[in-house]
Short mmCIF file of C-alpha atoms and ligand atoms in Angstrom, two decimals:
data_model
loop_
_atom_site.label_atom_id
_atom_site.label_comp_id
_atom_site.label_asym_id
_atom_site.label_seq_id
_atom_site.Cartn_x
_atom_site.Cartn_y
_atom_site.Cartn_z
CA MET A 1480 0.16 -0.06 0.11
CA TYR A 1481 1.59 2.67 -1.23
CA ASP A 1482 0.47 6.98 -0.26
CA LEU A 1483 0.82 7.78 -3.55
CA CYS A 1484 1.69 6.29 -7.61
CA ILE A 1485 2.35 8.73 -9.45
CA ILE A 1486 2.26 7.71 -13.99
CA GLY A 1487 4.93 8.35 -15.41
CA GLY A 1488 8.50 9.90 -14.66
CA GLY A 1489 9.46 12.75 -15.97
CA MET A 1490 10.39 16.22 -15.03
CA SER A 1491 6.64 16.65 -12.87
CA ALA A 1492 7.10 13.32 -11.58
CA ILE A 1493 10.16 13.84 -9.77
CA SER A 1494 9.62 17.67 -8.80
CA CYS A 1495 6.55 14.86 -7.52
CA ALA A 1496 8.42 12.36 -5.89
CA ILE A 1497 11.23 13.90 -4.04
CA THR A 1498 8.21 15.99 -2.11
CA ALA A 1499 6.56 13.89 -1.29
CA ALA A 1500 9.01 11.57 -0.23
CA ARG A 1501 10.92 14.48 1.29
CA ARG A 1502 7.49 14.37 3.79
CA GLY A 1503 8.00 11.14 4.89
CA HIS A 1504 5.26 9.56 2.14
CA LYS A 1505 6.10 6.17 1.40
CA VAL A 1506 5.99 6.49 -2.59
CA ILE A 1507 6.02 5.05 -6.38
CA ILE A 1508 6.87 5.38 -9.62
CA LEU A 1509 5.43 3.80 -12.78
CA GLU A 1510 6.97 4.32 -15.26
CA LYS A 1511 6.78 3.12 -19.33
CA ASN A 1512 10.45 3.58 -20.42
CA ASP A 1513 13.88 1.80 -19.19
CA LYS A 1514 14.59 5.14 -17.92
CA LEU A 1515 13.27 8.41 -15.93
CA GLY A 1516 12.94 11.30 -18.21
CA LYS A 1517 14.21 9.77 -21.22
CA LYS A 1518 12.79 14.23 -22.43
CA ILE A 1519 14.85 15.96 -20.19
CA TYR A 1520 18.27 14.68 -21.86
CA ALA A 1521 17.00 16.12 -25.01
CA THR A 1522 16.10 19.51 -23.41
CA GLY A 1523 18.22 22.30 -24.28
CA ASN A 1524 19.98 20.45 -27.14
CA GLY A 1525 21.34 18.23 -23.67
CA ARG A 1526 22.04 21.15 -21.64
CA CYS A 1527 18.69 21.20 -20.37
CA ASN A 1528 17.26 24.62 -19.51
CA ILE A 1529 15.72 24.83 -16.72
CA THR A 1530 14.36 27.64 -15.96
CA ASN A 1531 14.91 31.75 -17.05
CA HIS A 1532 14.84 34.51 -14.73
CA ASN A 1533 12.93 36.76 -17.58
CA PHE A 1534 9.84 35.28 -15.55
CA SER A 1535 6.75 38.71 -16.43
CA ALA A 1536 4.32 38.99 -13.75
CA ASP A 1537 1.58 39.00 -17.02
CA TYR A 1538 2.06 34.66 -17.52
CA THR A 1539 2.61 35.89 -21.60
CA ARG A 1540 5.30 33.01 -22.07
CA TYR A 1541 2.11 30.73 -21.79
CA TYR A 1542 -1.00 29.71 -23.47
CA ASN A 1543 -4.09 27.83 -23.00
CA SER A 1544 -6.85 26.12 -24.88
CA SER A 1545 -9.31 25.74 -22.48
CA SER A 1546 -10.46 28.93 -20.56
CA ASP A 1547 -8.97 33.08 -20.94
CA LEU A 1548 -8.23 32.63 -17.11
CA TYR A 1549 -5.33 30.88 -17.66
CA ASP A 1550 -3.20 34.08 -16.27
CA VAL A 1551 -5.07 33.50 -12.93
CA PHE A 1552 -5.08 30.29 -12.59
CA LEU A 1553 -0.62 30.42 -13.28
CA LYS A 1554 -0.66 32.81 -10.74
CA LYS A 1555 -1.96 30.94 -8.23
CA ILE A 1556 -0.41 27.97 -8.63
CA PHE A 1557 2.72 29.60 -9.17
CA LYS A 1558 2.58 31.48 -6.04
CA SER A 1559 4.78 33.90 -6.78
CA ASN A 1560 6.08 35.74 -10.01
CA CYS A 1561 9.15 34.47 -9.42
CA PRO A 1562 8.90 31.04 -10.43
CA ASP A 1563 12.47 30.71 -11.54
CA GLU A 1564 13.78 31.21 -7.99
CA GLU A 1565 11.68 28.00 -6.69
CA VAL A 1566 13.23 25.85 -8.78
CA THR A 1567 16.91 27.26 -8.64
CA ASP A 1568 16.69 26.82 -4.58
CA PHE A 1569 14.69 22.87 -5.24
CA LEU A 1570 17.57 22.23 -7.33
CA LYS A 1571 19.82 23.44 -4.96
CA SER A 1572 17.58 21.30 -2.28
CA LEU A 1573 18.97 18.34 -4.17
CA GLY A 1574 22.56 19.14 -4.45
CA ILE A 1575 22.58 21.48 -7.67
CA ILE A 1576 23.83 24.26 -8.97
CA THR A 1577 22.63 26.21 -11.73
CA TYR A 1578 24.50 28.57 -13.83
CA ASP A 1579 22.63 31.57 -16.10
CA ILE A 1580 23.44 32.84 -19.73
CA ASN A 1581 21.15 35.73 -20.43
CA SER A 1582 18.64 34.71 -17.82
CA TYR A 1583 17.94 31.20 -19.77
CA VAL A 1584 19.60 28.73 -16.52
CA TYR A 1585 21.09 25.09 -16.36
CA PRO A 1586 23.23 22.87 -14.42
CA LYS A 1587 26.56 24.05 -14.33
CA SER A 1588 27.36 21.36 -15.53
CA LEU A 1589 26.17 21.76 -19.23
CA GLN A 1590 24.48 18.39 -18.57
CA ALA A 1591 21.25 17.47 -18.62
CA SER A 1592 22.64 13.65 -16.91
CA SER A 1593 24.64 14.91 -14.70
CA LEU A 1594 20.86 16.31 -13.00
CA MET A 1595 19.10 12.89 -14.15
CA TRP A 1596 22.63 11.49 -12.46
CA THR A 1597 21.97 13.99 -9.31
CA VAL A 1598 18.14 12.64 -9.72
CA ASN A 1599 18.07 9.12 -9.50
CA ASP A 1600 20.44 9.58 -6.56
CA VAL A 1601 18.13 11.97 -4.69
CA LEU A 1602 15.30 9.34 -4.62
CA LYS A 1603 17.13 5.82 -4.54
CA ASN A 1604 18.23 7.83 -1.16
CA LEU A 1605 14.29 8.68 -0.57
CA ASN A 1606 13.12 5.07 -1.28
CA VAL A 1607 10.92 6.52 -3.63
CA GLU A 1608 9.99 2.66 -5.46
CA ILE A 1609 10.86 2.70 -9.79
CA LEU A 1610 9.06 0.34 -12.17
CA PHE A 1611 10.52 0.18 -15.26
CA LYS A 1612 8.13 -0.63 -18.63
CA SER A 1613 5.47 -0.29 -17.22
CA GLU A 1614 2.85 1.59 -19.07
CA ILE A 1615 -0.23 2.06 -17.22
CA CYS A 1616 -4.04 1.82 -19.67
CA LYS A 1617 -6.35 1.98 -16.47
CA ILE A 1618 -6.80 3.09 -12.81
CA ASP A 1619 -9.51 1.62 -10.64
CA ARG A 1620 -11.00 3.18 -7.87
CA ILE A 1621 -12.51 1.22 -5.00
CA ASP A 1622 -13.99 2.64 -2.31
CA ASP A 1623 -11.33 5.20 -1.27
CA LEU A 1624 -8.41 3.49 -2.92
CA TYR A 1625 -7.24 3.72 -5.92
CA GLU A 1626 -5.43 -0.11 -7.70
CA ILE A 1627 -3.80 -0.33 -10.73
CA ASN A 1628 -2.81 -2.94 -11.92
CA VAL A 1629 1.03 -3.66 -13.09
CA SER A 1630 3.51 -6.42 -14.22
CA ASN A 1631 1.14 -9.13 -11.89
CA ARG A 1632 1.23 -6.59 -9.44
CA LYS A 1633 -1.48 -4.80 -7.95
CA ILE A 1634 -0.10 -1.71 -6.91
CA LYS A 1635 -2.68 0.16 -3.86
CA ALA A 1636 -3.21 3.39 -3.13
CA SER A 1637 -4.40 6.61 -1.25
CA ASN A 1638 -3.00 9.40 -3.96
CA VAL A 1639 -2.44 9.52 -7.87
CA VAL A 1640 -0.58 11.57 -9.88
CA LEU A 1641 -1.18 11.28 -13.31
CA ALA A 1642 2.36 13.34 -15.02
CA CYS A 1643 2.32 11.33 -18.26
CA GLY A 1644 3.22 14.27 -20.39
CA GLY A 1645 2.25 15.34 -23.41
CA ALA A 1646 2.14 13.50 -27.00
CA SER A 1647 5.30 15.14 -28.88
CA TYR A 1648 8.36 13.09 -29.22
CA ARG A 1649 7.78 9.93 -29.00
CA LYS A 1650 10.88 8.22 -29.05
CA LEU A 1651 11.27 9.66 -25.36
CA GLY A 1652 7.80 8.76 -23.64
CA GLY A 1653 5.23 11.27 -25.48
CA SER A 1654 2.35 9.48 -26.38
CA LEU A 1655 -1.70 8.99 -26.24
CA CYS A 1656 -2.11 7.31 -22.93
CA GLY A 1657 -2.52 9.50 -20.59
CA TYR A 1658 -4.89 11.80 -22.40
CA LYS A 1659 -6.62 8.28 -22.45
CA LEU A 1660 -6.61 7.62 -18.56
CA ALA A 1661 -8.32 11.62 -18.50
CA GLY A 1662 -10.79 10.59 -20.25
CA MET A 1663 -11.58 7.06 -18.88
CA LEU A 1664 -11.93 9.51 -15.94
CA ASP A 1665 -14.11 11.60 -17.23
CA LEU A 1666 -11.69 14.10 -17.22
CA GLU A 1667 -12.61 17.24 -19.88
CA CYS A 1668 -9.55 17.39 -22.46
CA THR A 1669 -9.11 19.88 -24.79
CA ASP A 1670 -8.39 19.16 -28.83
CA ILE A 1671 -4.12 19.00 -28.43
CA ARG A 1672 -2.06 20.10 -31.20
CA PRO A 1673 1.50 20.27 -31.76
CA ALA A 1674 3.79 23.49 -30.08
CA LEU A 1675 7.26 24.80 -30.05
CA CYS A 1676 7.37 23.30 -33.39
CA GLY A 1677 7.80 24.58 -37.30
CA LEU A 1678 4.92 25.97 -39.65
CA LYS A 1679 3.96 24.73 -43.38
CA THR A 1680 4.14 26.98 -45.22
CA VAL A 1681 1.36 27.43 -48.25
CA GLU A 1682 4.48 28.81 -50.46
CA ASP A 1683 7.04 26.49 -51.65
CA VAL A 1684 10.05 27.68 -49.96
CA SER A 1685 12.13 24.41 -50.79
CA ALA A 1686 14.30 26.87 -53.26
CA VAL A 1687 15.83 28.95 -50.00
CA ALA A 1688 15.94 25.63 -47.50
CA GLY A 1689 19.02 26.17 -44.84
CA VAL A 1690 18.39 30.16 -45.11
CA ARG A 1691 19.23 31.18 -41.76
CA THR A 1692 19.21 34.92 -41.59
CA HIS A 1693 18.01 37.47 -38.27
CA ALA A 1694 14.47 39.03 -38.31
CA VAL A 1695 10.74 39.47 -36.88
CA ALA A 1696 8.27 37.68 -36.93
CA ARG A 1697 4.44 38.90 -37.23
CA LEU A 1698 1.66 36.44 -36.25
CA TYR A 1699 -1.42 37.81 -37.94
CA SER A 1700 -4.81 35.90 -39.05
CA ASP A 1701 -7.52 36.80 -42.18
CA ASN A 1702 -10.14 37.89 -39.11
CA PRO A 1703 -10.04 40.69 -37.67
CA GLU A 1704 -7.70 41.56 -40.54
CA ASN A 1705 -4.14 42.79 -40.04
CA GLU A 1706 -4.30 42.06 -35.92
CA ILE A 1707 -1.25 40.64 -34.97
CA TYR A 1708 -1.50 37.68 -32.61
CA ALA A 1709 1.94 37.92 -31.89
CA GLU A 1710 5.26 38.93 -32.46
CA GLU A 1711 8.80 37.81 -32.46
CA GLU A 1712 12.34 38.58 -32.56
CA GLY A 1713 15.13 36.30 -33.56
CA GLU A 1714 17.30 34.13 -35.85
CA LEU A 1715 14.70 33.02 -39.15
CA GLN A 1716 15.00 28.86 -40.27
CA ILE A 1717 13.68 28.25 -43.41
CA THR A 1718 13.91 24.71 -44.06
CA ASN A 1719 11.78 22.36 -46.78
CA TYR A 1720 8.47 22.49 -45.52
CA GLY A 1721 8.47 26.57 -44.27
CA LEU A 1722 9.81 28.23 -41.66
CA SER A 1723 11.45 27.16 -38.58
CA GLY A 1724 13.93 28.57 -35.47
CA ILE A 1725 12.92 29.61 -32.04
CA MET A 1726 11.09 32.66 -32.85
CA ILE A 1727 8.93 30.40 -35.20
CA PHE A 1728 8.65 27.69 -32.71
CA ASN A 1729 6.97 30.41 -29.84
CA LEU A 1730 4.35 31.90 -32.77
CA SER A 1731 3.24 28.29 -32.80
CA SER A 1732 1.45 27.32 -30.18
CA LYS A 1733 -1.13 30.97 -31.32
CA ALA A 1734 -0.32 30.29 -34.66
CA GLY A 1735 -1.98 26.55 -34.26
CA LYS A 1736 -5.36 28.04 -32.53
CA ILE A 1737 -5.83 30.48 -35.18
CA LEU A 1738 -6.24 27.62 -37.25
CA LYS A 1739 -7.94 25.24 -34.93
CA SER A 1740 -10.82 27.91 -34.96
CA GLY A 1741 -11.18 27.96 -38.47
CA LYS A 1742 -9.26 31.44 -39.22
CA ARG A 1743 -7.05 31.50 -42.16
CA ALA A 1744 -3.08 32.27 -40.35
CA PHE A 1745 -0.03 34.05 -42.09
CA ILE A 1746 3.00 35.46 -41.34
CA LYS A 1747 4.97 37.92 -42.04
CA ILE A 1748 8.81 38.02 -41.59
CA ASP A 1749 10.48 41.53 -41.43
CA PHE A 1750 14.27 40.54 -43.20
CA VAL A 1751 15.76 44.18 -41.94
CA PRO A 1752 14.17 45.42 -38.37
CA ASP A 1753 17.28 46.11 -37.66
CA VAL A 1754 18.81 48.43 -40.54
CA GLU A 1755 17.15 52.52 -41.18
CA ASP A 1756 14.56 53.40 -44.08
CA SER A 1757 17.38 55.97 -44.90
CA VAL A 1758 20.54 52.73 -45.81
CA ILE A 1759 17.97 50.95 -47.92
CA ASN A 1760 17.55 53.43 -49.56
CA ASN A 1761 21.19 55.15 -49.26
CA ILE A 1762 22.19 51.93 -51.11
CA PHE A 1763 19.87 51.78 -53.91
CA ASP A 1764 20.26 54.93 -55.12
CA ASN A 1765 23.64 55.47 -55.01
CA HIS A 1766 24.32 52.26 -56.35
CA SER A 1767 21.47 52.09 -58.90
CA TYR A 1768 23.94 50.73 -61.52
CA ARG A 1769 23.64 47.44 -59.83
CA LYS A 1770 21.60 44.41 -60.25
CA LYS A 1771 19.15 44.90 -58.17
CA LYS A 1772 19.49 40.63 -57.06
CA ALA A 1773 22.82 42.04 -55.75
CA LEU A 1774 21.62 45.51 -53.73
CA LEU A 1775 19.54 43.06 -52.65
CA ASN A 1776 21.95 40.63 -51.82
CA VAL A 1777 23.55 43.99 -49.51
CA PHE A 1778 20.59 43.40 -46.42
CA LEU A 1779 19.94 39.61 -47.24
CA ASN A 1780 21.26 36.17 -48.67
CA ASP A 1781 21.55 35.84 -51.91
CA LYS A 1782 19.27 32.73 -52.72
CA LEU A 1783 17.09 34.76 -50.36
CA ALA A 1784 17.17 38.20 -52.41
CA GLU A 1785 16.27 35.59 -55.34
CA TYR A 1786 13.86 34.19 -54.21
CA VAL A 1787 12.32 38.24 -52.69
CA LEU A 1788 13.09 39.23 -56.30
CA LYS A 1789 11.05 36.09 -57.97
CA ASN A 1790 8.03 37.33 -55.73
CA VAL A 1791 8.21 41.06 -56.17
CA ASP A 1792 5.54 42.45 -58.23
CA LYS A 1793 7.17 43.58 -61.43
CA THR A 1794 4.88 46.56 -62.35
CA SER A 1795 5.63 48.63 -59.53
CA TYR A 1796 9.18 47.43 -58.78
CA ASP A 1797 10.49 50.49 -56.71
CA THR A 1798 12.64 51.67 -53.83
CA ASP A 1799 10.05 52.26 -51.79
CA TYR A 1800 7.77 49.13 -52.77
CA LEU A 1801 11.04 46.96 -52.46
CA ILE A 1802 11.59 48.45 -48.76
CA ASN A 1803 7.84 47.52 -47.78
CA TYR A 1804 8.08 44.10 -49.45
CA LEU A 1805 11.54 43.64 -47.28
CA HIS A 1806 9.99 44.29 -43.96
CA ASN A 1807 6.71 42.51 -44.73
CA PHE A 1808 6.94 39.27 -46.57
CA LYS A 1809 3.64 37.32 -46.23
CA PHE A 1810 3.51 33.48 -45.98
CA GLU A 1811 0.55 31.65 -45.43
CA ILE A 1812 0.69 28.71 -43.00
CA LYS A 1813 -1.19 26.02 -43.73
CA ASP A 1814 -0.11 23.29 -41.07
CA LEU A 1815 1.60 22.54 -38.35
CA THR A 1816 4.96 19.71 -38.34
CA ASP A 1817 3.68 17.27 -36.92
CA PHE A 1818 3.74 16.12 -33.03
CA GLU A 1819 7.70 13.76 -34.03
CA ASN A 1820 8.51 17.48 -34.36
CA ALA A 1821 6.73 19.55 -31.88
CA GLN A 1822 8.80 20.21 -28.26
CA VAL A 1823 5.55 20.29 -26.68
CA THR A 1824 2.05 19.38 -27.03
CA ALA A 1825 -0.50 22.16 -26.66
CA GLY A 1826 -4.28 21.50 -24.76
CA GLY A 1827 -4.81 18.31 -22.48
CA ILE A 1828 -6.62 17.91 -19.16
CA CYS A 1829 -8.71 21.31 -18.99
CA LEU A 1830 -7.77 23.74 -15.98
CA ASP A 1831 -11.58 23.86 -14.98
CA GLU A 1832 -11.38 20.42 -13.81
CA LEU A 1833 -8.35 21.24 -11.88
CA ASN A 1834 -7.66 22.71 -8.48
CA PRO A 1835 -5.56 25.34 -8.87
CA ASP A 1836 -4.05 25.79 -4.87
CA ASP A 1837 -2.64 22.57 -5.84
CA MET A 1838 -3.03 20.04 -9.39
CA SER A 1839 -5.44 18.30 -7.44
CA ILE A 1840 -8.65 16.98 -9.98
CA LYS A 1841 -12.24 18.46 -8.82
CA LYS A 1842 -14.68 15.72 -8.97
CA TYR A 1843 -12.14 12.70 -6.95
CA SER A 1844 -9.99 13.42 -3.62
CA GLY A 1845 -6.41 12.54 -3.65
CA LEU A 1846 -6.40 12.18 -8.03
CA TYR A 1847 -4.31 15.21 -9.56
CA ALA A 1848 -3.01 15.60 -12.97
CA ILE A 1849 0.40 17.58 -13.47
CA GLY A 1850 3.54 18.64 -16.14
CA GLU A 1851 2.27 18.94 -20.12
CA MET A 1852 -0.53 16.76 -20.16
CA THR A 1853 -2.66 19.96 -18.16
CA ASP A 1854 -3.64 22.60 -20.59
CA ILE A 1855 -0.90 24.71 -20.55
CA ASP A 1856 1.72 25.32 -23.03
CA GLY A 1857 5.07 27.46 -23.02
CA ILE A 1858 7.62 29.94 -24.64
CA CYS A 1859 11.18 28.00 -25.37
CA GLY A 1860 13.69 29.18 -23.22
CA GLY A 1861 12.84 26.56 -19.88
CA TYR A 1862 8.80 27.49 -19.29
CA ASN A 1863 7.30 24.25 -19.71
CA LEU A 1864 9.86 22.54 -17.27
CA THR A 1865 9.00 25.32 -14.87
CA TYR A 1866 5.94 24.80 -15.31
CA ALA A 1867 6.79 20.68 -14.64
CA ILE A 1868 8.81 20.96 -11.60
CA ILE A 1869 5.87 23.27 -10.07
CA THR A 1870 2.99 21.27 -10.81
CA GLY A 1871 5.15 18.92 -9.27
CA LYS A 1872 6.18 19.90 -6.26
CA ARG A 1873 2.35 21.62 -5.58
CA ALA A 1874 1.07 18.05 -6.34
CA GLY A 1875 3.57 16.88 -3.45
CA GLU A 1876 3.30 19.41 -0.76
CA SER A 1877 -0.43 18.48 -0.82
CA ILE A 1878 -0.05 14.74 -0.31
C1 FAD B 3045 13.59 18.09 -27.76
C2 FAD B 3045 12.61 18.47 -26.64
C3 FAD B 3045 13.32 19.87 -26.01
C4 FAD B 3045 12.66 20.41 -25.08
N1 FAD B 3045 13.52 21.71 -24.31
C5 FAD B 3045 13.06 21.94 -23.27
C6 FAD B 3045 14.31 23.42 -22.56
O1 FAD B 3045 15.47 23.51 -22.50
N2 FAD B 3045 13.24 23.49 -21.59
C7 FAD B 3045 12.22 23.84 -21.31
O2 FAD B 3045 11.77 24.00 -20.55
N3 FAD B 3045 11.08 22.11 -21.82
C8 FAD B 3045 11.84 21.80 -22.94
N4 FAD B 3045 11.11 20.54 -23.68
C9 FAD B 3045 9.80 20.17 -22.89
C10 FAD B 3045 10.29 19.86 -21.62
O3 FAD B 3045 10.94 18.56 -21.82
C11 FAD B 3045 8.22 18.84 -21.01
O4 FAD B 3045 7.48 20.22 -21.05
C12 FAD B 3045 8.30 18.52 -19.65
O5 FAD B 3045 9.77 17.59 -20.21
C13 FAD B 3045 7.52 17.92 -19.83
O6 FAD B 3045 7.06 17.32 -17.93
P1 FAD B 3045 6.36 16.45 -18.09
O7 FAD B 3045 6.58 15.86 -16.85
O8 FAD B 3045 5.24 17.11 -17.49
O9 FAD B 3045 5.92 15.64 -19.47
P2 FAD B 3045 7.61 14.06 -19.84
O10 FAD B 3045 8.72 14.91 -19.06
O11 FAD B 3045 6.83 13.70 -21.00
O12 FAD B 3045 7.04 12.70 -19.39
C14 FAD B 3045 6.12 11.61 -19.34
C15 FAD B 3045 6.23 10.42 -18.89
O13 FAD B 3045 5.40 9.87 -18.41
C16 FAD B 3045 5.51 8.30 -18.92
N5 FAD B 3045 4.12 7.68 -19.57
C17 FAD B 3045 3.21 8.11 -20.58
N6 FAD B 3045 2.39 7.97 -20.06
C18 FAD B 3045 2.73 6.88 -19.20
C19 FAD B 3045 1.88 5.94 -19.28
N7 FAD B 3045 0.44 6.04 -19.57
N8 FAD B 3045 1.93 4.85 -17.97
C20 FAD B 3045 3.44 4.91 -17.80
N9 FAD B 3045 3.99 6.18 -17.86
C21 FAD B 3045 3.71 7.30 -18.99
C22 FAD B 3045 6.64 8.71 -20.50
O14 FAD B 3045 7.21 7.61 -21.04
C23 FAD B 3045 6.99 9.83 -19.81
O15 FAD B 3045 8.42 9.82 -19.46
C24 FAD B 3045 12.00 19.80 -24.56
C25 FAD B 3045 11.10 18.92 -25.32
C26 FAD B 3045 11.85 18.12 -26.14
C27 FAD B 3045 10.69 17.46 -27.07
#
């Protein structure tokens, strides 16, 4: 008989297990993979970008699909405007020192594997039991207890935490199992969709695939027209299917939401956000003996200059037109890349099902849901691991 059984062994489960075990509870983790936190090893390109010191009190780094009041929810869950400090304090208590690069926080070793080594040792020291290769497809509630059958064992627990993560990156543990479990328990879930992923464009950009350039990307829809939904600055990566790079990832959750609502989504790229129009004008006016492609190549990669020229309206081909074009190059988004190429899953267990104080499920006592399987997704920069750690911690503190 366990005080707590956690289904899933990712970051949210780890913080929940440690918190509850430290409070004297008997804890077991059931994980379908053969090790804990497979996804964590892949985070931050293997360096594990675990939180970010650039937190904002308005929670604009997070999105959700089911509630307009998600900022209120996050405020309650985070309890302070500095959840990053709670994350670094928690890591410190495990014996992990952090290091930040421009507000992005990593373990000092810059290795996710060192964090996982520590975490595994801490869990062992706290006598947290872990069953690997244990995929859970059913939970029974009998009287006041939960019963789970796994590997010819019947696990009984007074509390169960669903920590199954999202559907992205199947090879790292992503699956639909968690949502199916939630459905069997009659928990309302939103549709899910990939997020922190690339955007497929209607326009064929394969001729410029591989080009990387600094740009500003603005996300629009056709309704209301010309209203900017979100804006990001950074490195644009052009791929065979469309647009990628961290700034595009950060727009993908909102782009997916627009497409899901049946509207059309567009990205306008400003290829020259940091160049004054007067500078562009001077180059074009003073060097008019040069070919247009050569002049554009002053500001843009040569392949991109050719692509831009191919797309201009040759009937009104003056400098002002080109400058406007460079600031507002338009792509229509037809789709997101699939779950296998998306760092997180948007959507999940509706926030209305949850108590934001401790992530408990309102309609069952002793049942909780934490981390990515709930309907919150963050942008790149450590915000998703922060959410996983804090939600896990809240559940662990309440049990
Ligand atoms: C390539 C990549 C890079 C990323 N980089 C960053 C980053 O730098 N910073 C950041 O903040 N976030 C990053 N993320 C996102 C972050 O990793 C996740 O949001 C976070 O790990 C979610 O934690 P979780 O515990 O909710 O779920 P997960 O870590 O997905 O853990 C869920 C676990 O549950 C197991 N499981 C699922 N269903 C069952 C079941 N039915 N029975 C038993 N076990 C089950 C899975 O095998 C998995 O181990 C990245 C994601 C990816 C894929």
